[in-house]
Tab-separated table of C-alpha atoms in Angstrom:
chain	number	residue	atom	x	y	z
A	1	UNK	CA	155.261	208.237	126.220
A	2	UNK	CA	156.546	205.521	127.203
A	3	UNK	CA	152.169	205.902	129.142
A	4	UNK	CA	151.015	206.777	125.653
A	5	UNK	CA	152.891	203.124	124.126
A	6	UNK	CA	151.970	200.505	126.874
A	7	UNK	CA	148.228	202.291	125.927
A	8	UNK	CA	148.027	201.772	122.303
A	9	UNK	CA	149.747	198.309	123.338
A	10	UNK	CA	146.856	197.488	125.438
A	11	UNK	CA	144.477	198.815	122.608
A	12	UNK	CA	146.133	196.389	120.775
A	13	UNK	CA	145.830	193.239	123.187
A	14	UNK	CA	141.669	193.985	123.681
A	15	UNK	CA	141.634	193.995	119.896
A	16	UNK	CA	143.670	191.158	119.230
A	17	UNK	CA	141.569	189.244	121.802
A	18	UNK	CA	137.887	190.380	120.765
A	19	UNK	CA	138.859	188.880	117.182
A	20	UNK	CA	140.266	185.591	118.104
A	21	UNK	CA	137.484	185.566	120.988
A	22	UNK	CA	134.878	186.673	117.123
A	23	UNK	CA	136.666	183.293	115.583
A	24	UNK	CA	136.311	180.831	117.573
A	25	UNK	CA	132.412	182.215	118.111
A	26	UNK	CA	132.102	182.219	114.007
A	27	UNK	CA	133.364	178.335	114.618
A	28	UNK	CA	131.939	177.537	116.846
A	29	UNK	CA	127.861	178.377	114.772
A	30	UNK	CA	129.540	177.005	112.125
A	31	UNK	CA	130.341	173.670	113.786
A	32	UNK	CA	126.880	173.451	115.533
A	33	UNK	CA	124.629	174.103	111.842
A	34	UNK	CA	127.487	171.691	110.711
A	35	UNK	CA	126.105	168.873	113.403
A	36	UNK	CA	122.422	170.567	112.965
A	37	UNK	CA	122.264	170.086	109.452
A	38	UNK	CA	123.702	166.356	109.897
A	39	UNK	CA	121.314	165.670	112.294
A	40	UNK	CA	118.561	166.814	109.583
A	41	UNK	CA	119.840	164.706	107.065
A	42	UNK	CA	119.289	161.488	109.353
A	43	UNK	CA	116.155	162.638	110.293
A	44	UNK	CA	115.209	162.327	106.616
A	45	UNK	CA	116.734	159.301	106.064
A	46	UNK	CA	115.319	157.608	108.533
A	47	UNK	CA	111.689	158.996	107.811
A	48	UNK	CA	113.010	157.988	104.374
A	49	UNK	CA	113.625	154.709	105.198
A	50	UNK	CA	111.103	153.892	107.141
A	51	UNK	CA	108.721	155.240	104.682
A	52	UNK	CA	110.283	152.664	102.581
A	53	UNK	CA	109.446	149.915	105.242
A	54	UNK	CA	106.326	151.232	105.260
A	55	UNK	CA	105.228	150.693	101.694
A	56	UNK	CA	107.363	147.095	101.689
A	57	UNK	CA	105.074	146.588	104.582
A	58	UNK	CA	102.121	147.390	102.550
A	59	UNK	CA	102.576	145.503	99.524
A	60	UNK	CA	103.442	142.503	101.616
A	61	UNK	CA	100.309	143.028	103.022
A	62	UNK	CA	98.701	143.146	99.380
A	63	UNK	CA	99.850	140.502	98.414
A	64	UNK	CA	98.768	138.657	100.921
A	65	UNK	CA	95.013	140.121	100.746
A	66	UNK	CA	95.166	139.420	97.338
A	67	UNK	CA	94.504	136.878	94.671
A	68	UNK	CA	96.060	134.830	91.750
A	69	UNK	CA	94.321	132.549	89.157
A	70	UNK	CA	95.388	128.808	89.094
A	71	UNK	CA	94.274	126.316	86.197
A	72	UNK	CA	93.141	123.054	88.495
A	73	UNK	CA	92.371	119.451	86.723
A	74	UNK	CA	89.483	119.772	85.389
A	75	UNK	CA	90.767	123.482	83.538
A	76	UNK	CA	88.748	125.699	84.933
A	77	UNK	CA	90.075	129.195	86.074
A	78	UNK	CA	89.699	129.832	89.194
A	79	UNK	CA	90.781	132.802	91.744
A	80	UNK	CA	92.407	131.543	95.117
A	81	UNK	CA	93.944	133.770	97.612
A	82	UNK	CA	97.406	133.849	97.810
A	83	UNK	CA	97.772	134.013	101.938
A	84	UNK	CA	95.307	130.529	102.965
A	85	UNK	CA	94.840	129.394	105.815
A	86	UNK	CA	91.800	126.830	106.010
A	87	UNK	CA	91.594	123.694	103.599
A	88	UNK	CA	88.829	121.565	103.589
A	89	UNK	CA	89.416	118.690	101.075
A	90	UNK	CA	85.446	117.448	100.568
A	91	UNK	CA	86.068	113.718	98.275
A	92	UNK	CA	90.316	112.617	96.958
A	93	UNK	CA	90.576	110.985	100.745
A	94	UNK	CA	94.206	111.111	99.917
A	95	UNK	CA	95.210	114.336	99.676
A	96	UNK	CA	94.509	115.450	103.067
A	97	UNK	CA	97.506	113.057	104.150
A	98	UNK	CA	99.624	114.473	101.257
A	99	UNK	CA	99.103	118.127	102.160
A	100	UNK	CA	100.048	117.176	105.904
A	101	UNK	CA	103.251	115.974	104.844
A	102	UNK	CA	103.232	119.125	101.785
A	103	UNK	CA	103.310	121.760	105.646
A	104	UNK	CA	105.004	118.963	107.549
A	105	UNK	CA	101.724	120.335	110.163
A	106	UNK	CA	97.797	119.643	109.310
A	107	UNK	CA	97.342	122.722	110.939
A	108	UNK	CA	95.551	124.062	108.095
A	109	UNK	CA	92.878	121.432	107.703
A	110	UNK	CA	89.563	122.285	108.634
A	111	UNK	CA	87.876	119.856	106.756
A	112	UNK	CA	88.028	116.021	105.086
A	113	UNK	CA	86.046	113.135	103.843
A	114	UNK	CA	84.917	110.446	106.739
A	115	UNK	CA	87.040	107.822	104.558
A	116	UNK	CA	90.281	110.087	105.566
A	117	UNK	CA	89.718	110.365	108.647
A	118	UNK	CA	88.827	107.030	109.208
A	119	UNK	CA	92.997	106.423	107.752
A	120	UNK	CA	94.336	109.145	110.045
A	121	UNK	CA	93.284	107.256	113.391
A	122	UNK	CA	94.639	103.640	111.851
A	123	UNK	CA	98.079	104.798	110.526
A	124	UNK	CA	101.351	107.102	111.149
A	125	UNK	CA	99.244	110.576	109.955
A	126	UNK	CA	97.346	111.171	113.034
A	127	UNK	CA	100.829	109.673	115.574
A	128	UNK	CA	103.080	112.864	113.285
A	129	UNK	CA	99.816	115.106	113.037
A	130	UNK	CA	97.410	114.470	115.826
A	131	UNK	CA	95.989	118.116	114.652
A	132	UNK	CA	94.296	116.319	112.510
A	133	UNK	CA	92.200	114.593	114.308
A	134	UNK	CA	90.172	118.161	115.445
A	135	UNK	CA	89.673	118.111	111.250
A	136	UNK	CA	85.299	118.084	110.465
A	137	UNK	CA	84.113	115.526	108.421
A	138	UNK	CA	80.397	116.650	109.032
A	139	UNK	CA	79.774	118.581	106.146
A	140	UNK	CA	80.363	115.586	103.985
A	141	UNK	CA	79.545	111.609	103.339
A	142	UNK	CA	82.924	111.114	100.557
A	143	UNK	CA	80.592	112.268	97.728
A	144	UNK	CA	78.003	114.920	98.077
A	145	UNK	CA	78.785	118.134	100.140
A	146	UNK	CA	75.964	119.646	102.494
A	147	UNK	CA	77.197	123.551	101.925
A	148	UNK	CA	75.942	125.268	104.459
A	149	UNK	CA	78.433	122.883	106.814
A	150	UNK	CA	81.063	123.570	104.633
A	151	UNK	CA	80.611	127.713	105.189
A	152	UNK	CA	80.053	126.906	108.964
A	153	UNK	CA	83.898	126.138	108.234
A	154	UNK	CA	85.279	129.334	106.463
A	155	UNK	CA	87.680	127.436	103.831
A	156	UNK	CA	90.122	129.823	101.942
A	157	UNK	CA	90.341	126.971	99.457
A	158	UNK	CA	88.203	123.042	99.158
A	159	UNK	CA	89.672	120.181	96.705
A	160	UNK	CA	87.365	118.516	95.154
A	161	UNK	CA	87.104	115.630	92.882
A	162	UNK	CA	87.361	116.885	89.191
A	163	UNK	CA	85.106	113.586	88.327
A	164	UNK	CA	82.277	115.080	90.319
A	165	UNK	CA	82.097	118.585	88.664
A	166	UNK	CA	78.530	118.538	90.440
A	167	UNK	CA	80.568	119.621	93.760
A	168	UNK	CA	82.384	122.387	91.694
A	169	UNK	CA	79.140	123.967	91.088
A	170	UNK	CA	77.806	124.025	94.086
A	171	UNK	CA	80.731	125.579	95.869
A	172	UNK	CA	80.912	127.971	92.542
A	173	UNK	CA	77.393	129.064	93.522
A	174	UNK	CA	78.512	129.238	96.913
A	175	UNK	CA	81.235	131.817	96.198
A	176	UNK	CA	84.182	128.890	97.910
A	177	UNK	CA	87.469	129.207	95.849
A	178	UNK	CA	86.659	125.028	94.553
A	179	UNK	CA	89.917	123.310	93.115
A	180	UNK	CA	89.026	120.082	91.229
A	181	UNK	CA	92.143	117.242	91.545
A	182	UNK	CA	92.262	113.900	89.261
A	183	UNK	CA	93.212	110.681	90.282
A	184	UNK	CA	92.256	109.639	86.321
A	185	UNK	CA	93.258	111.722	84.115
A	186	UNK	CA	96.976	110.125	84.493
A	187	UNK	CA	95.770	106.701	83.154
A	188	UNK	CA	95.699	105.777	87.353
A	189	UNK	CA	100.041	105.944	87.031
A	190	UNK	CA	100.173	106.479	90.510
A	191	UNK	CA	104.167	108.519	90.173
A	192	UNK	CA	102.381	110.952	87.752
A	193	UNK	CA	99.388	111.314	89.468
A	194	UNK	CA	101.350	112.537	92.850
A	195	UNK	CA	103.750	114.935	90.846
A	196	UNK	CA	100.944	116.844	89.233
A	197	UNK	CA	98.901	116.835	92.879
A	198	UNK	CA	102.280	117.559	94.237
A	199	UNK	CA	102.935	120.236	91.346
A	200	UNK	CA	99.346	121.779	91.927
A	201	UNK	CA	99.127	121.795	95.070
A	202	UNK	CA	102.834	124.186	94.431
A	203	UNK	CA	101.705	126.990	93.122
A	204	UNK	CA	99.253	127.850	95.809
A	205	UNK	CA	102.028	127.544	98.412
A	206	UNK	CA	105.031	128.390	96.448
A	207	UNK	CA	107.630	128.588	99.198
A	208	UNK	CA	107.163	124.553	100.425
A	209	UNK	CA	107.181	123.330	96.507
A	210	UNK	CA	108.639	119.785	96.724
A	211	UNK	CA	107.842	118.762	92.921
A	212	UNK	CA	111.053	117.914	91.196
A	213	UNK	CA	111.945	116.404	94.962
A	214	UNK	CA	109.233	113.548	95.152
A	215	UNK	CA	109.242	113.145	91.081
A	216	UNK	CA	112.879	112.482	91.347
A	217	UNK	CA	112.937	110.157	93.689
A	218	UNK	CA	109.618	108.094	92.282
A	219	UNK	CA	111.350	108.043	89.313
A	220	UNK	CA	114.247	107.079	90.394
A	221	UNK	CA	112.690	103.987	91.862
A	222	UNK	CA	110.918	103.546	89.378
A	223	UNK	CA	113.579	102.986	87.355
A	224	UNK	CA	115.502	100.794	89.800
A	225	UNK	CA	112.351	98.294	89.389
A	226	UNK	CA	111.733	98.234	86.355
A	227	UNK	CA	115.772	97.715	85.079
A	228	UNK	CA	115.757	94.728	87.459
A	229	UNK	CA	112.437	92.780	86.262
A	230	UNK	CA	113.516	93.946	82.633
A	231	UNK	CA	114.914	90.455	80.989
A	232	UNK	CA	112.063	88.510	83.147
A	233	UNK	CA	110.806	85.758	80.671
A	234	UNK	CA	106.538	85.781	81.006
A	235	UNK	CA	107.255	82.711	82.643
A	236	UNK	CA	109.001	84.184	86.167
A	237	UNK	CA	106.526	86.988	86.160
A	238	UNK	CA	104.024	86.838	88.803
A	239	UNK	CA	100.369	86.832	88.868
A	240	UNK	CA	99.085	88.917	90.726
A	241	UNK	CA	95.018	89.846	92.437
A	242	UNK	CA	93.846	92.868	93.836
A	243	UNK	CA	91.190	92.439	96.549
A	244	UNK	CA	90.571	96.196	96.048
A	245	UNK	CA	87.392	95.442	98.519
A	246	UNK	CA	86.098	92.598	99.941
A	247	UNK	CA	83.023	91.986	102.480
A	248	UNK	CA	79.736	89.612	103.238
A	249	UNK	CA	78.418	90.678	100.084
A	250	UNK	CA	80.676	91.551	96.942
A	251	UNK	CA	84.434	91.383	95.752
A	252	UNK	CA	85.914	93.909	93.819
A	253	UNK	CA	89.208	94.432	92.240
A	254	UNK	CA	91.321	95.909	89.434
A	255	UNK	CA	90.918	95.831	86.048
A	256	UNK	CA	93.219	98.004	83.405
A	257	UNK	CA	91.711	100.983	83.704
A	258	UNK	CA	92.372	101.158	87.945
A	259	UNK	CA	95.322	101.380	89.524
A	260	UNK	CA	96.143	97.858	90.051
A	261	UNK	CA	97.186	97.723	86.377
A	262	UNK	CA	99.757	100.320	86.876
A	263	UNK	CA	100.864	98.771	89.786
A	264	UNK	CA	101.542	95.155	88.514
A	265	UNK	CA	103.121	96.782	85.497
A	266	UNK	CA	105.672	98.869	87.224
A	267	UNK	CA	107.419	95.904	89.463
A	268	UNK	CA	106.812	93.480	86.098
A	269	UNK	CA	104.250	91.174	86.925
A	270	UNK	CA	100.603	90.152	85.458
A	271	UNK	CA	97.257	91.928	86.224
A	272	UNK	CA	95.312	88.188	86.155
A	273	UNK	CA	91.999	90.560	85.719
A	274	UNK	CA	93.913	92.534	82.925
A	275	UNK	CA	90.626	91.775	81.116
A	276	UNK	CA	88.326	93.873	82.753
A	277	UNK	CA	87.651	97.245	80.383
A	278	UNK	CA	85.548	99.159	83.040
A	279	UNK	CA	87.154	102.368	84.670
A	280	UNK	CA	88.041	102.038	88.836
A	281	UNK	CA	86.730	99.111	89.812
A	282	UNK	CA	85.113	95.975	88.686
A	283	UNK	CA	83.060	92.965	90.652
A	284	UNK	CA	83.911	89.586	90.256
A	285	UNK	CA	83.049	86.232	91.118
A	286	UNK	CA	85.205	83.729	93.020
A	287	UNK	CA	84.407	81.783	89.867
A	288	UNK	CA	86.229	84.345	87.914
A	289	UNK	CA	89.094	84.002	91.279
A	290	UNK	CA	89.452	80.540	90.283
A	291	UNK	CA	89.458	80.708	86.838
A	292	UNK	CA	92.485	83.400	86.812
A	293	UNK	CA	94.234	81.794	89.703
A	294	UNK	CA	96.447	84.077	90.834
A	295	UNK	CA	100.103	83.038	92.434
A	296	UNK	CA	99.786	85.985	94.987
A	297	UNK	CA	97.057	87.979	96.387
A	298	UNK	CA	97.695	91.602	97.196
A	299	UNK	CA	94.769	93.052	99.544
A	300	UNK	CA	94.531	96.740	100.342
A	301	UNK	CA	93.245	98.875	103.339
A	302	UNK	CA	90.017	99.503	101.693
A	303	UNK	CA	88.991	96.492	103.680
A	304	UNK	CA	89.393	94.567	106.738
A	305	UNK	CA	90.561	91.560	105.780
A	306	UNK	CA	93.648	90.309	106.364
A	307	UNK	CA	95.939	87.435	104.632
A	308	UNK	CA	94.425	85.016	107.396
A	309	UNK	CA	90.334	85.835	106.826
A	310	UNK	CA	91.514	83.790	102.688
A	311	UNK	CA	93.243	81.076	104.101
A	312	UNK	CA	90.821	80.738	106.889
A	313	UNK	CA	87.552	81.304	104.292
A	314	UNK	CA	85.939	84.143	107.955
A	315	UNK	CA	84.421	86.025	105.516
A	316	UNK	CA	81.405	85.359	104.068
A	317	UNK	CA	80.511	81.990	101.970
A	318	UNK	CA	83.466	82.500	99.547
A	319	UNK	CA	86.258	79.193	99.746
A	320	UNK	CA	90.188	80.323	98.872
A	321	UNK	CA	91.358	76.607	99.516
A	322	UNK	CA	92.077	76.146	95.742
A	323	UNK	CA	93.813	79.072	94.894
A	324	UNK	CA	97.361	78.946	93.968
A	325	UNK	CA	98.716	81.899	96.159
A	326	UNK	CA	96.346	80.709	99.644
A	327	UNK	CA	97.415	77.423	99.045
A	328	UNK	CA	100.907	77.840	99.598
A	329	UNK	CA	100.429	81.778	101.326
A	330	UNK	CA	101.567	84.398	98.947
A	331	UNK	CA	99.052	86.712	100.907
A	332	UNK	CA	99.890	90.307	101.548
A	333	UNK	CA	97.950	93.362	103.577
A	334	UNK	CA	99.361	96.191	101.742
A	335	UNK	CA	101.003	99.507	103.546
A	336	UNK	CA	99.369	102.109	105.097
A	337	UNK	CA	102.066	104.957	105.473
A	338	UNK	CA	100.074	107.928	106.103
A	339	UNK	CA	97.377	106.685	103.335
A	340	UNK	CA	95.549	103.819	102.079
A	341	UNK	CA	99.096	103.083	99.367
A	342	UNK	CA	97.156	101.638	96.626
A	343	UNK	CA	96.268	104.844	95.512
A	344	UNK	CA	98.867	107.906	94.977
A	345	UNK	CA	100.097	109.015	97.615
A	346	UNK	CA	102.900	110.782	99.042
A	347	UNK	CA	104.208	106.843	100.466
A	348	UNK	CA	104.101	105.739	96.060
A	349	UNK	CA	107.396	104.996	96.531
A	350	UNK	CA	107.947	103.290	99.283
A	351	UNK	CA	104.489	100.514	98.098
A	352	UNK	CA	106.476	100.445	95.083
A	353	UNK	CA	109.650	99.277	96.384
A	354	UNK	CA	107.827	96.792	99.441
A	355	UNK	CA	105.320	95.277	95.985
A	356	UNK	CA	108.933	94.432	94.152
A	357	UNK	CA	110.768	92.986	97.194
A	358	UNK	CA	107.518	90.753	98.670
A	359	UNK	CA	106.194	89.386	94.711
A	360	UNK	CA	110.260	89.220	93.772
A	361	UNK	CA	111.871	88.313	97.755
A	362	UNK	CA	114.968	87.399	96.482
A	363	UNK	CA	115.425	89.619	93.017
A	364	UNK	CA	114.781	92.563	95.766
A	365	UNK	CA	116.372	90.727	98.324
A	366	UNK	CA	119.137	93.803	99.156
A	367	UNK	CA	116.349	96.163	99.783
A	368	UNK	CA	116.073	97.694	103.261
A	369	UNK	CA	112.769	98.890	102.823
A	370	UNK	CA	112.779	100.615	106.538
A	371	UNK	CA	115.838	102.450	105.838
A	372	UNK	CA	114.424	103.595	102.766
A	373	UNK	CA	111.680	104.690	104.062
A	374	UNK	CA	113.109	106.654	106.662
A	375	UNK	CA	115.604	108.514	104.647
A	376	UNK	CA	112.985	109.269	101.948
A	377	UNK	CA	111.107	110.991	104.681
A	378	UNK	CA	113.654	113.136	105.672
A	379	UNK	CA	115.661	113.697	102.490
A	380	UNK	CA	112.245	114.565	100.146
A	381	UNK	CA	110.070	115.961	103.152
A	382	UNK	CA	112.149	116.451	106.094
A	383	UNK	CA	110.542	114.431	107.923
A	384	UNK	CA	112.526	112.790	110.770
A	385	UNK	CA	110.412	108.795	111.196
A	386	UNK	CA	111.861	106.312	113.767
A	387	UNK	CA	112.939	102.543	113.082
A	388	UNK	CA	109.058	101.558	115.143
A	389	UNK	CA	107.182	104.726	112.966
A	390	UNK	CA	108.794	103.036	109.537
A	391	UNK	CA	107.904	99.548	110.168
A	392	UNK	CA	104.773	100.422	111.240
A	393	UNK	CA	103.743	101.779	107.931
A	394	UNK	CA	103.904	98.182	106.515
A	395	UNK	CA	102.310	96.412	109.537
A	396	UNK	CA	98.989	97.761	109.021
A	397	UNK	CA	96.171	97.787	111.599
A	398	UNK	CA	92.500	96.193	109.883
A	399	UNK	CA	90.163	98.888	110.685
A	400	UNK	CA	91.360	101.617	107.697
A	401	UNK	CA	88.910	100.209	105.748
A	402	UNK	CA	85.804	99.458	107.924
A	403	UNK	CA	84.161	102.565	106.717
A	404	UNK	CA	84.315	100.244	103.322
A	405	UNK	CA	82.545	97.922	104.282
């Protein structure tokens, strides 16, 4: 009996152990399936994420390879690529400098006009961005374009003057995206012109858009200058003459429809040549200048003359000795920052401060133009200038004007 009970008990224990073994085996199988299922889900998730990344990259690549439409200053709808890496500027001389500061680099510039290059070689621009000196000038003389030479540069976009539609037609026929830029659409208002240049460039490169920054700073300077000169009497207003171009053969100035008029109005001065009504620069005689007798002469960097050349009559057979500005030695060479400051450019608000202080030193004695220049470049463009670099803007070398002789 005892043997029988022991045998039964043993059988029950074996059965129980067998049951436990089966239960454990089932659990292990379930756990493995769970891990496998989890791994499978992770693989699907990874594949899904990878597909999303690939899709996103593909979309970005498609956008980069695609094109969009911009309206230029001549009202043309121009199809341009999203990804612009190579830029040529045919005949808008200040624009290469604007683009360089806009990008804080001149790497994209593959072609510029000879007059732009001369300014770059003799200004702070090439010190900040020496790569601009690698740009070709072989494709243009500053007014006409050699399409064959331009095509060799393989530009993604070409900027040209809106007043030169023939160039635009040439570019269109060659299959090159040409964007017209205007210098006179806004009545030679240097601030408004610069704002519109920056705005259009911002459409092409929205990630770099500085339209509001540039406009706000420039207009704040303009408003401040205007507020200080607002109450001046006619007798207190300076009578200025802009010596735009000057050589042995001719003298040219600004009449009512050129940048000199805007600068004079902006600082509360009188442009003595306002009576001249033709567009752009006007050739004049010494007899006319004698009649106007300006008390201040502002010499642009579109000629090589410096104040001493007027004081000593060293150019041509002209005699300046009877002009009040010469008698009192009130002749000044305009700044040369990133470009010749008589035209619109990134230096426009700084030039406005300089002009106001130069013409009315007592009224603007509290303005530190060098400090303002350093702050402006840093705040608006993120470009840090040394004090020496900022000061060099207001002591230009004369060679920048050589191309216009």
